């Protein structure tokens, strides 16, 4: 009985079960045509149950075929073994991630690939790459069997060993090269081991404090030149009216520097005097309230005021909400204290030259999306102005960071006669932590806000760091 001829004449959907076939075919296409006929049938398993595909197993032989043909036939009917006299498979060589075909090689009868090319891979800032062999998967490691026994079409990928690149970091003071550090691994840091840099080109270098390097010699990502940075810490002797005149004539940025310090004596309503230091926090930083431009010099106290204050002595109420942060800076007792008590305690020649500037502040839980605009002569910093990044609990847009605030240590503040640092208020009311929270700077220079405006007695007293503009 010619079983193969019989199968070709069976009607579609006939149940077929045939075990142990052994037939010859002229080509892979002829086997594929035979499989097309099988695809029209259903089958029976060993228990006589219906199956979706015919149940057939055994061996089919063909003289020559390719690896692709072999793979396709085995995928259609895996229970049928395909034998052959000769097979031609193709070995596809790709770059490391498979995005580019580099070479195609014909391999006969399950032999090995013989391509000896060594493709290169461009270096990145972090790594250089050395060809290590071929991998059976993209971005893989070298596999010694990748070119071996190629019995079907196969894709392989260039594999590399990665070496971290090293760079040179140079430290300068002005145009003078102080030190060169070589072989600094990508992502690591270089350490300056020379003498402390001294400000060049000035009459009194002792008035300048070395503050670090720019750019920072950390997280190195290429050859880097780092330049010494200095902060002016000398005392300004000019009177307030002279300083104001220099702002008016435009010479202030030439005469003074950020970090410059001046003593200021406040005279409180009871006649008591308090002397603190204030420093130049920035030039052209704050917008004038009248819209005419920028205030020339922004000043921030280096010392905390001697008397601690609450942001609000009692709860505030607005639009059905009640709490110690409702209404934010705009409605706070702290703002009234700054505008009245602190301003009135200033020397007359300073009060006369202070400029009213625009401040933007969150109004707390009352409005999670809105900022209040106020016109202030005396204020306290916001979270962003004090150098902290925006977070989930504050509103963006409360000004810009003053240059003097660079890290936690730059925010640490003390009272004149107290050797210990203390926390101080920020004007930023939290938008998510309830109705009782203003942000503040801890004694370590970090920021916090948890129930900050509410203490055991219904409010909380902390230090005040006043600011003003000329």
Short mmCIF file of C-alpha atoms in Angstrom, two decimals:
data_model
loop_
_atom_site.label_atom_id
_atom_site.label_comp_id
_atom_site.label_asym_id
_atom_site.label_seq_id
_atom_site.Cartn_x
_atom_site.Cartn_y
_atom_site.Cartn_z
CA UNK A 1 0.00 0.00 0.00
CA UNK A 2 1.35 3.41 -0.95
CA UNK A 3 0.53 5.09 2.34
CA UNK A 4 1.82 8.48 1.25
CA UNK A 5 -0.36 8.39 -1.89
CA UNK A 6 -3.29 7.33 0.27
CA UNK A 7 -2.79 10.31 2.64
CA UNK A 8 -2.84 12.63 -0.34
CA UNK A 9 -6.34 11.38 -1.27
CA UNK A 10 -7.89 11.52 2.21
CA UNK A 11 -10.55 14.18 2.74
CA UNK A 12 -9.94 17.16 4.96
CA UNK A 13 -10.73 16.77 8.71
CA UNK A 14 -10.08 13.02 8.53
CA UNK A 15 -8.61 11.66 11.77
CA UNK A 16 -5.10 10.31 11.13
CA UNK A 17 -2.72 8.36 13.32
CA UNK A 18 0.40 6.86 11.68
CA UNK A 19 3.52 5.64 13.49
CA UNK A 20 6.96 4.70 12.12
CA UNK A 21 6.92 6.25 8.65
CA UNK A 22 10.15 6.23 6.63
CA UNK A 23 9.85 8.05 3.32
CA UNK A 24 12.10 9.73 0.81
CA UNK A 25 11.48 13.23 -0.60
CA UNK A 26 13.16 15.07 -3.42
CA UNK A 27 13.37 18.39 -1.65
CA UNK A 28 12.42 20.36 1.44
CA UNK A 29 9.66 22.03 -0.60
CA UNK A 30 8.12 18.60 -1.26
CA UNK A 31 8.11 17.87 2.48
CA UNK A 32 6.49 21.25 3.11
CA UNK A 33 3.75 20.40 0.55
CA UNK A 34 3.17 17.11 2.37
CA UNK A 35 2.86 19.01 5.66
CA UNK A 36 0.26 21.26 4.03
CA UNK A 37 -1.90 18.18 3.45
CA UNK A 38 -1.39 17.05 7.04
CA UNK A 39 -2.50 20.47 8.23
CA UNK A 40 -6.01 19.80 6.86
CA UNK A 41 -6.45 16.74 9.10
CA UNK A 42 -7.05 15.94 12.71
CA UNK A 43 -5.75 13.05 14.77
CA UNK A 44 -6.30 10.36 17.41
CA UNK A 45 -4.09 9.85 20.46
CA UNK A 46 -3.16 6.50 22.02
CA UNK A 47 -6.42 6.42 23.98
CA UNK A 48 -8.52 7.15 20.92
CA UNK A 49 -9.21 10.75 21.85
CA UNK A 50 -9.50 13.41 19.18
CA UNK A 51 -6.58 15.80 18.67
CA UNK A 52 -6.38 19.00 16.68
CA UNK A 53 -3.41 17.82 14.60
CA UNK A 54 -2.79 14.42 12.97
CA UNK A 55 -0.66 12.05 15.03
CA UNK A 56 2.23 11.03 12.83
CA UNK A 57 5.84 10.14 13.62
CA UNK A 58 8.83 8.60 11.94
CA UNK A 59 11.54 9.72 9.51
CA UNK A 60 11.61 11.73 6.31
CA UNK A 61 14.79 11.89 4.24
CA UNK A 62 15.91 14.49 1.73
CA UNK A 63 19.19 14.91 -0.10
CA UNK A 64 19.94 18.58 0.59
CA UNK A 65 18.33 21.33 2.63
CA UNK A 66 19.20 24.51 4.41
CA UNK A 67 19.24 25.24 8.10
CA UNK A 68 16.25 27.55 7.71
CA UNK A 69 14.25 24.83 5.94
CA UNK A 70 15.22 22.34 8.65
CA UNK A 71 14.09 24.68 11.43
CA UNK A 72 10.78 25.42 9.71
CA UNK A 73 9.96 21.74 9.13
CA UNK A 74 10.83 20.72 12.70
CA UNK A 75 8.69 23.51 14.06
CA UNK A 76 5.64 22.26 12.14
CA UNK A 77 5.84 18.57 13.07
CA UNK A 78 8.44 17.92 15.80
CA UNK A 79 7.50 14.19 16.00
CA UNK A 80 8.84 13.65 12.48
CA UNK A 81 12.62 13.34 12.21
CA UNK A 82 14.18 14.98 9.17
CA UNK A 83 17.31 13.28 7.89
CA UNK A 84 19.51 14.46 5.05
CA UNK A 85 22.70 13.89 3.12
CA UNK A 86 23.85 17.49 3.30
CA UNK A 87 22.64 20.58 5.14
CA UNK A 88 23.63 24.18 4.55
CA UNK A 89 23.21 26.50 7.53
CA UNK A 90 23.83 30.20 7.76
CA UNK A 91 25.75 31.76 10.61
CA UNK A 92 24.82 35.43 11.03
CA UNK A 93 27.39 37.62 12.75
CA UNK A 94 25.94 40.74 14.41
CA UNK A 95 27.34 43.62 16.40
CA UNK A 96 27.01 43.50 20.19
CA UNK A 97 23.33 44.49 20.41
CA UNK A 98 22.05 42.96 17.18
CA UNK A 99 21.39 46.27 15.47
CA UNK A 100 23.87 45.66 12.61
CA UNK A 101 24.60 42.52 10.56
CA UNK A 102 28.36 42.30 10.11
CA UNK A 103 28.86 39.10 8.14
CA UNK A 104 27.00 36.00 6.88
CA UNK A 105 28.78 32.64 6.66
CA UNK A 106 27.59 29.36 5.07
CA UNK A 107 28.34 26.29 7.20
CA UNK A 108 27.91 22.79 5.81
CA UNK A 109 26.74 19.59 7.51
CA UNK A 110 26.85 20.85 11.09
CA UNK A 111 30.38 22.14 10.90
CA UNK A 112 31.94 25.09 12.69
CA UNK A 113 32.00 28.73 11.70
CA UNK A 114 35.42 29.95 10.61
CA UNK A 115 35.02 33.75 10.40
CA UNK A 116 38.02 35.38 12.11
CA UNK A 117 36.95 39.02 12.05
CA UNK A 118 37.34 41.06 15.24
CA UNK A 119 34.82 43.90 15.13
CA UNK A 120 35.44 46.98 17.24
CA UNK A 121 33.02 48.75 19.55
CA UNK A 122 33.21 52.52 20.13
CA UNK A 123 34.33 53.59 23.58
CA UNK A 124 31.97 55.47 25.87
CA UNK A 125 32.95 58.02 28.48
CA UNK A 126 32.86 55.18 31.02
CA UNK A 127 34.33 52.18 29.18
CA UNK A 128 36.73 51.04 26.47
CA UNK A 129 35.86 47.70 24.85
CA UNK A 130 38.07 44.81 23.78
CA UNK A 131 36.70 42.10 21.50
CA UNK A 132 36.45 38.82 23.43
CA UNK A 133 34.62 36.49 21.02
CA UNK A 134 31.03 35.71 20.08
CA UNK A 135 27.91 35.30 22.18
CA UNK A 136 24.63 33.51 21.47
CA UNK A 137 22.61 36.47 22.78
CA UNK A 138 22.79 40.23 22.37
CA UNK A 139 24.96 42.08 24.91
CA UNK A 140 26.14 38.71 26.20
CA UNK A 141 29.48 37.34 27.27
CA UNK A 142 31.81 35.38 25.00
CA UNK A 143 30.71 31.74 24.43
CA UNK A 144 33.29 29.30 23.04
CA UNK A 145 30.49 27.22 21.45
CA UNK A 146 28.90 30.12 19.56
CA UNK A 147 30.57 29.10 16.23
CA UNK A 148 30.54 25.35 16.92
CA UNK A 149 28.31 22.63 15.40
CA UNK A 150 26.11 24.90 13.32
CA UNK A 151 23.32 22.49 12.40
CA UNK A 152 20.71 25.18 11.82
CA UNK A 153 20.68 28.86 11.03
CA UNK A 154 22.13 30.79 13.97
CA UNK A 155 22.65 34.41 14.96
CA UNK A 156 25.62 35.28 17.12
CA UNK A 157 26.76 38.61 18.57
CA UNK A 158 30.09 40.27 19.18
CA UNK A 159 31.08 40.11 22.85
CA UNK A 160 33.50 42.43 24.62
CA UNK A 161 35.28 42.92 27.89
CA UNK A 162 34.72 46.42 29.29
CA UNK A 163 37.50 48.38 30.96
CA UNK A 164 36.71 51.45 33.04
CA UNK A 165 38.33 54.52 31.54
CA UNK A 166 40.70 56.69 33.52
CA UNK A 167 41.10 60.44 33.32
CA UNK A 168 43.33 63.30 34.39
CA UNK A 169 42.15 65.93 36.87
CA UNK A 170 44.02 69.23 37.19
CA UNK A 171 43.66 71.67 40.06
CA UNK A 172 44.16 75.39 39.35
CA UNK A 173 44.28 78.55 41.41
CA UNK A 174 43.46 81.15 38.78
CA UNK A 175 45.79 80.31 35.88
CA UNK A 176 48.37 78.57 38.09
CA UNK A 177 48.39 74.77 37.95
CA UNK A 178 48.66 73.46 41.51
CA UNK A 179 48.42 69.70 41.08
CA UNK A 180 47.73 67.02 38.48
CA UNK A 181 46.05 63.76 39.45
CA UNK A 182 46.20 61.03 36.82
CA UNK A 183 44.43 57.70 36.37
CA UNK A 184 41.20 58.78 38.04
CA UNK A 185 38.62 56.11 37.26
CA UNK A 186 35.35 57.17 35.69
CA UNK A 187 32.76 58.01 38.36
CA UNK A 188 35.33 58.27 41.16
CA UNK A 189 36.91 61.33 42.77
CA UNK A 190 40.27 63.06 42.70
CA UNK A 191 41.81 64.35 45.92
CA UNK A 192 43.78 67.55 46.15
CA UNK A 193 46.73 67.07 48.52
CA UNK A 194 48.57 70.36 48.12
CA UNK A 195 48.60 73.49 50.24
CA UNK A 196 45.39 75.41 50.89
CA UNK A 197 44.87 77.80 47.93
CA UNK A 198 45.07 81.53 48.65
CA UNK A 199 43.04 84.07 46.68
CA UNK A 200 45.34 85.55 43.97
CA UNK A 201 45.35 89.10 42.64
CA UNK A 202 43.84 90.87 45.67
CA UNK A 203 45.31 93.26 48.21
CA UNK A 204 44.02 91.39 51.28
CA UNK A 205 43.87 87.65 50.55
CA UNK A 206 43.10 87.04 54.23
CA UNK A 207 39.61 88.43 53.56
CA UNK A 208 38.88 85.45 51.32
CA UNK A 209 38.12 81.94 52.48
CA UNK A 210 38.75 78.96 50.21
CA UNK A 211 35.35 77.34 49.61
CA UNK A 212 36.12 74.42 47.30
CA UNK A 213 36.58 73.58 43.64
CA UNK A 214 34.53 74.28 40.53
CA UNK A 215 33.69 71.96 38.97
CA UNK A 216 33.80 69.51 41.85
CA UNK A 217 36.52 66.85 41.54
CA UNK A 218 33.94 64.13 42.28
CA UNK A 219 32.06 61.80 39.94
CA UNK A 220 34.67 62.39 37.26
CA UNK A 221 33.42 61.70 33.73
CA UNK A 222 36.29 63.01 31.62
CA UNK A 223 39.50 65.01 31.79
CA UNK A 224 38.62 67.81 34.21
CA UNK A 225 40.12 71.14 35.22
CA UNK A 226 39.01 72.28 38.70
CA UNK A 227 39.44 75.88 39.82
CA UNK A 228 39.78 77.14 43.38
CA UNK A 229 36.77 79.07 44.63
CA UNK A 230 36.79 81.68 47.37
CA UNK A 231 34.19 83.45 49.49
CA UNK A 232 34.79 86.99 50.65
CA UNK A 233 34.62 87.04 54.43
CA UNK A 234 36.11 90.43 55.13
CA UNK A 235 34.14 93.13 56.92
CA UNK A 236 32.64 96.00 54.96
CA UNK A 237 33.38 99.38 56.55
CA UNK A 238 31.22 101.54 54.26
CA UNK A 239 28.12 103.12 55.83
CA UNK A 240 24.71 102.03 54.60
CA UNK A 241 24.21 105.25 52.67
CA UNK A 242 27.55 104.73 50.86
CA UNK A 243 26.56 101.15 50.02
CA UNK A 244 23.22 102.41 48.69
CA UNK A 245 25.01 105.02 46.59
CA UNK A 246 27.24 102.35 45.09
CA UNK A 247 24.13 100.38 44.16
CA UNK A 248 22.67 103.46 42.51
CA UNK A 249 25.80 104.23 40.50
CA UNK A 250 26.26 100.58 39.49
CA UNK A 251 29.68 100.06 41.11
CA UNK A 252 28.50 97.69 43.85
CA UNK A 253 29.56 94.45 42.14
CA UNK A 254 33.06 95.85 41.67
CA UNK A 255 33.36 97.27 45.20
CA UNK A 256 31.79 94.36 47.13
CA UNK A 257 31.67 90.59 46.83
CA UNK A 258 29.19 87.89 47.77
CA UNK A 259 30.05 86.80 51.30
CA UNK A 260 31.09 90.27 52.40
CA UNK A 261 30.10 90.91 56.01
CA UNK A 262 28.92 94.03 57.83
CA UNK A 263 27.95 94.56 61.44
CA UNK A 264 24.44 95.73 62.18
CA UNK A 265 23.07 96.97 65.50
CA UNK A 266 19.33 96.71 66.16
CA UNK A 267 17.68 98.85 68.82
CA UNK A 268 14.51 97.25 70.10
CA UNK A 269 11.46 99.13 71.35
CA UNK A 270 12.52 98.63 74.97
CA UNK A 271 15.88 100.28 74.27
CA UNK A 272 17.87 97.05 74.28
CA UNK A 273 20.53 96.77 71.59
CA UNK A 274 21.57 93.66 69.68
CA UNK A 275 24.49 93.51 67.26
CA UNK A 276 24.60 90.86 64.57
CA UNK A 277 26.55 90.34 61.35
CA UNK A 278 24.86 90.33 57.96
CA UNK A 279 26.44 89.12 54.73
CA UNK A 280 25.94 89.77 51.06
CA UNK A 281 23.92 86.79 49.85
CA UNK A 282 23.72 87.75 46.20
CA UNK A 283 23.68 90.47 43.57
CA UNK A 284 20.64 91.27 41.37
CA UNK A 285 18.80 88.37 42.95
CA UNK A 286 15.44 89.77 44.12
CA UNK A 287 12.73 91.50 42.09
CA UNK A 288 11.76 94.96 43.25
CA UNK A 289 8.13 95.11 44.32
CA UNK A 290 7.39 98.05 42.02
CA UNK A 291 8.41 96.03 38.97
CA UNK A 292 11.29 98.35 38.04
CA UNK A 293 13.98 95.65 38.02
CA UNK A 294 16.26 93.93 40.49
CA UNK A 295 17.44 95.00 43.91
CA UNK A 296 21.23 95.44 43.75
CA UNK A 297 22.31 93.63 46.93
CA UNK A 298 20.50 90.98 48.97
CA UNK A 299 21.62 90.62 52.59
CA UNK A 300 21.05 87.70 54.98
CA UNK A 301 22.01 87.62 58.65
CA UNK A 302 24.98 85.47 59.60
CA UNK A 303 23.69 85.36 63.18
CA UNK A 304 20.31 84.36 64.48
CA UNK A 305 18.37 86.97 66.43
CA UNK A 306 18.55 86.53 70.16
CA UNK A 307 14.82 86.04 70.77
CA UNK A 308 13.01 83.01 69.41
CA UNK A 309 9.60 83.54 67.83
CA UNK A 310 6.58 81.50 66.75
CA UNK A 311 5.44 81.59 63.15
CA UNK A 312 1.96 82.17 64.55
CA UNK A 313 1.04 82.81 68.16
CA UNK A 314 -2.45 81.38 67.64
CA UNK A 315 -4.19 79.36 64.94
CA UNK A 316 -5.15 81.10 61.73
CA UNK A 317 -8.50 80.58 60.02
CA UNK A 318 -9.42 81.02 56.37
CA UNK A 319 -12.02 79.50 54.03
CA UNK A 320 -13.15 77.02 56.64
CA UNK A 321 -9.64 75.85 57.49
CA UNK A 322 -7.87 76.33 60.81
CA UNK A 323 -4.27 75.75 61.84
CA UNK A 324 -0.89 77.28 62.63
CA UNK A 325 0.15 77.37 58.96
CA UNK A 326 -3.12 78.48 57.35
CA UNK A 327 -2.51 81.50 55.13
CA UNK A 328 1.22 80.79 54.98
CA UNK A 329 3.79 83.58 55.18
CA UNK A 330 1.35 86.24 53.98
CA UNK A 331 -0.95 85.99 57.02
CA UNK A 332 1.68 84.93 59.54
CA UNK A 333 2.59 86.66 62.78
CA UNK A 334 6.23 86.16 61.72
CA UNK A 335 5.76 88.42 58.70
CA UNK A 336 4.21 91.10 60.91
CA UNK A 337 7.15 90.76 63.33
CA UNK A 338 9.64 91.19 60.47
CA UNK A 339 7.78 94.15 58.95
CA UNK A 340 7.27 95.99 62.22
CA UNK A 341 9.54 94.95 65.08
CA UNK A 342 12.67 94.08 63.13
CA UNK A 343 12.37 96.89 60.57
CA UNK A 344 11.75 99.51 63.27
CA UNK A 345 14.81 98.26 65.19
CA UNK A 346 17.15 98.99 62.27
CA UNK A 347 19.41 102.06 62.13
CA UNK A 348 17.71 105.02 60.48
CA UNK A 349 20.28 105.24 57.67
CA UNK A 350 19.58 101.60 56.79
CA UNK A 351 15.80 101.88 56.98
CA UNK A 352 15.98 104.72 54.49
CA UNK A 353 17.74 102.69 51.80
CA UNK A 354 16.08 99.29 52.14
CA UNK A 355 14.15 98.29 49.04
CA UNK A 356 10.78 96.56 49.10
CA UNK A 357 10.96 93.33 47.08
CA UNK A 358 8.52 90.76 45.78
CA UNK A 359 8.32 87.44 47.60
CA UNK A 360 6.38 84.34 46.54
CA UNK A 361 5.28 81.89 49.22
CA UNK A 362 2.97 78.92 49.72
CA UNK A 363 -0.17 79.63 51.70
CA UNK A 364 -0.06 76.15 53.20
CA UNK A 365 -2.79 73.54 53.26
CA UNK A 366 -5.40 76.15 52.36
CA UNK A 367 -4.35 76.02 48.71
CA UNK A 368 -2.04 73.25 47.57
CA UNK A 369 -1.39 74.80 44.17
CA UNK A 370 -1.24 78.57 44.70
CA UNK A 371 1.54 80.96 45.65
CA UNK A 372 0.93 84.24 47.46
CA UNK A 373 2.85 87.33 46.37
CA UNK A 374 3.88 89.81 49.04
CA UNK A 375 5.92 93.03 49.06
CA UNK A 376 8.43 92.86 51.91
CA UNK A 377 11.27 94.95 53.31
CA UNK A 378 12.25 92.29 55.86
CA UNK A 379 11.62 88.59 55.30
CA UNK A 380 12.98 85.13 56.04
CA UNK A 381 14.20 82.67 53.36
CA UNK A 382 12.07 80.06 51.61
CA UNK A 383 13.06 76.43 51.20
CA UNK A 384 14.51 76.93 47.73
CA UNK A 385 16.17 80.24 48.65
CA UNK A 386 18.01 78.41 51.45
CA UNK A 387 19.46 75.97 48.93
CA UNK A 388 17.14 72.99 49.39
CA UNK A 389 15.65 71.20 46.41
CA UNK A 390 11.91 71.21 45.90
CA UNK A 391 10.16 68.16 47.32
CA UNK A 392 6.69 66.65 47.65
CA UNK A 393 5.75 68.96 50.52
CA UNK A 394 6.54 72.39 49.15
CA UNK A 395 5.33 74.41 46.19
CA UNK A 396 7.76 75.25 43.41
CA UNK A 397 8.41 78.87 42.58
CA UNK A 398 9.28 80.38 45.98
CA UNK A 399 12.30 82.20 44.59
CA UNK A 400 15.79 81.03 43.69
CA UNK A 401 18.70 79.82 45.82
CA UNK A 402 21.02 82.48 47.24
CA UNK A 403 24.67 81.81 46.28
CA UNK A 404 25.82 81.66 49.90
CA UNK A 405 23.78 78.50 50.55
CA UNK A 406 25.73 75.61 49.03
CA UNK A 407 25.42 72.76 51.54
CA UNK A 408 24.24 71.93 55.06
CA UNK A 409 27.25 73.55 56.72
CA UNK A 410 26.55 76.85 54.93
CA UNK A 411 23.09 76.90 56.54
CA UNK A 412 24.23 76.31 60.12
CA UNK A 413 23.54 79.43 62.19
CA UNK A 414 24.23 80.51 65.77
CA UNK A 415 23.30 83.37 68.01
CA UNK A 416 26.02 85.89 68.82
CA UNK A 417 26.58 84.70 72.39
CA UNK A 418 25.69 81.02 71.96
CA UNK A 419 28.34 78.54 70.76
CA UNK A 420 25.68 76.00 69.74
CA UNK A 421 23.85 76.10 66.41
CA UNK A 422 20.06 76.27 66.52
CA UNK A 423 17.13 75.67 64.13
CA UNK A 424 15.62 78.61 62.28
CA UNK A 425 12.37 79.24 60.41
CA UNK A 426 11.72 79.19 56.68
CA UNK A 427 8.68 80.98 55.29
CA UNK A 428 7.62 77.89 53.25
CA UNK A 429 4.36 76.41 54.52
CA UNK A 430 3.99 72.69 53.79
CA UNK A 431 1.23 71.75 51.36
CA UNK A 432 0.70 68.14 52.46
CA UNK A 433 1.53 67.78 56.15
CA UNK A 434 -1.66 69.25 57.56
CA UNK A 435 -2.46 72.76 58.69
CA UNK A 436 0.33 73.25 61.24
CA UNK A 437 3.56 72.98 59.28
CA UNK A 438 6.15 75.46 58.14
CA UNK A 439 9.55 74.31 56.92
CA UNK A 440 12.62 75.11 59.02
CA UNK A 441 16.38 74.54 58.99
CA UNK A 442 17.68 72.20 61.68
CA UNK A 443 20.72 72.88 63.84
CA UNK A 444 22.66 70.65 61.40
CA UNK A 445 21.66 72.73 58.38
CA UNK A 446 19.08 70.20 57.16
CA UNK A 447 15.43 70.98 56.47
CA UNK A 448 12.40 69.65 58.32
CA UNK A 449 8.75 70.49 58.87
CA UNK A 450 6.88 67.81 60.83
CA UNK A 451 4.33 69.68 63.00
CA UNK A 452 6.89 72.47 63.02
CA UNK A 453 4.49 75.33 63.77
CA UNK A 454 2.77 73.52 66.60
CA UNK A 455 4.36 72.72 69.94
CA UNK A 456 3.17 71.63 73.32
CA UNK A 457 1.66 75.02 74.05
CA UNK A 458 -0.14 75.39 70.76
CA UNK A 459 2.76 77.00 68.91
CA UNK A 460 6.49 76.56 68.57
CA UNK A 461 9.31 79.04 69.07
CA UNK A 462 12.43 78.93 66.91
CA UNK A 463 15.10 81.32 65.72
CA UNK A 464 14.71 84.04 63.11
CA UNK A 465 17.16 84.81 60.26
CA UNK A 466 16.19 88.19 58.76
CA UNK A 467 16.91 89.27 55.19
CA UNK A 468 16.68 92.57 53.33
CA UNK A 469 17.69 94.28 50.08
CA UNK A 470 19.37 97.54 49.13
#
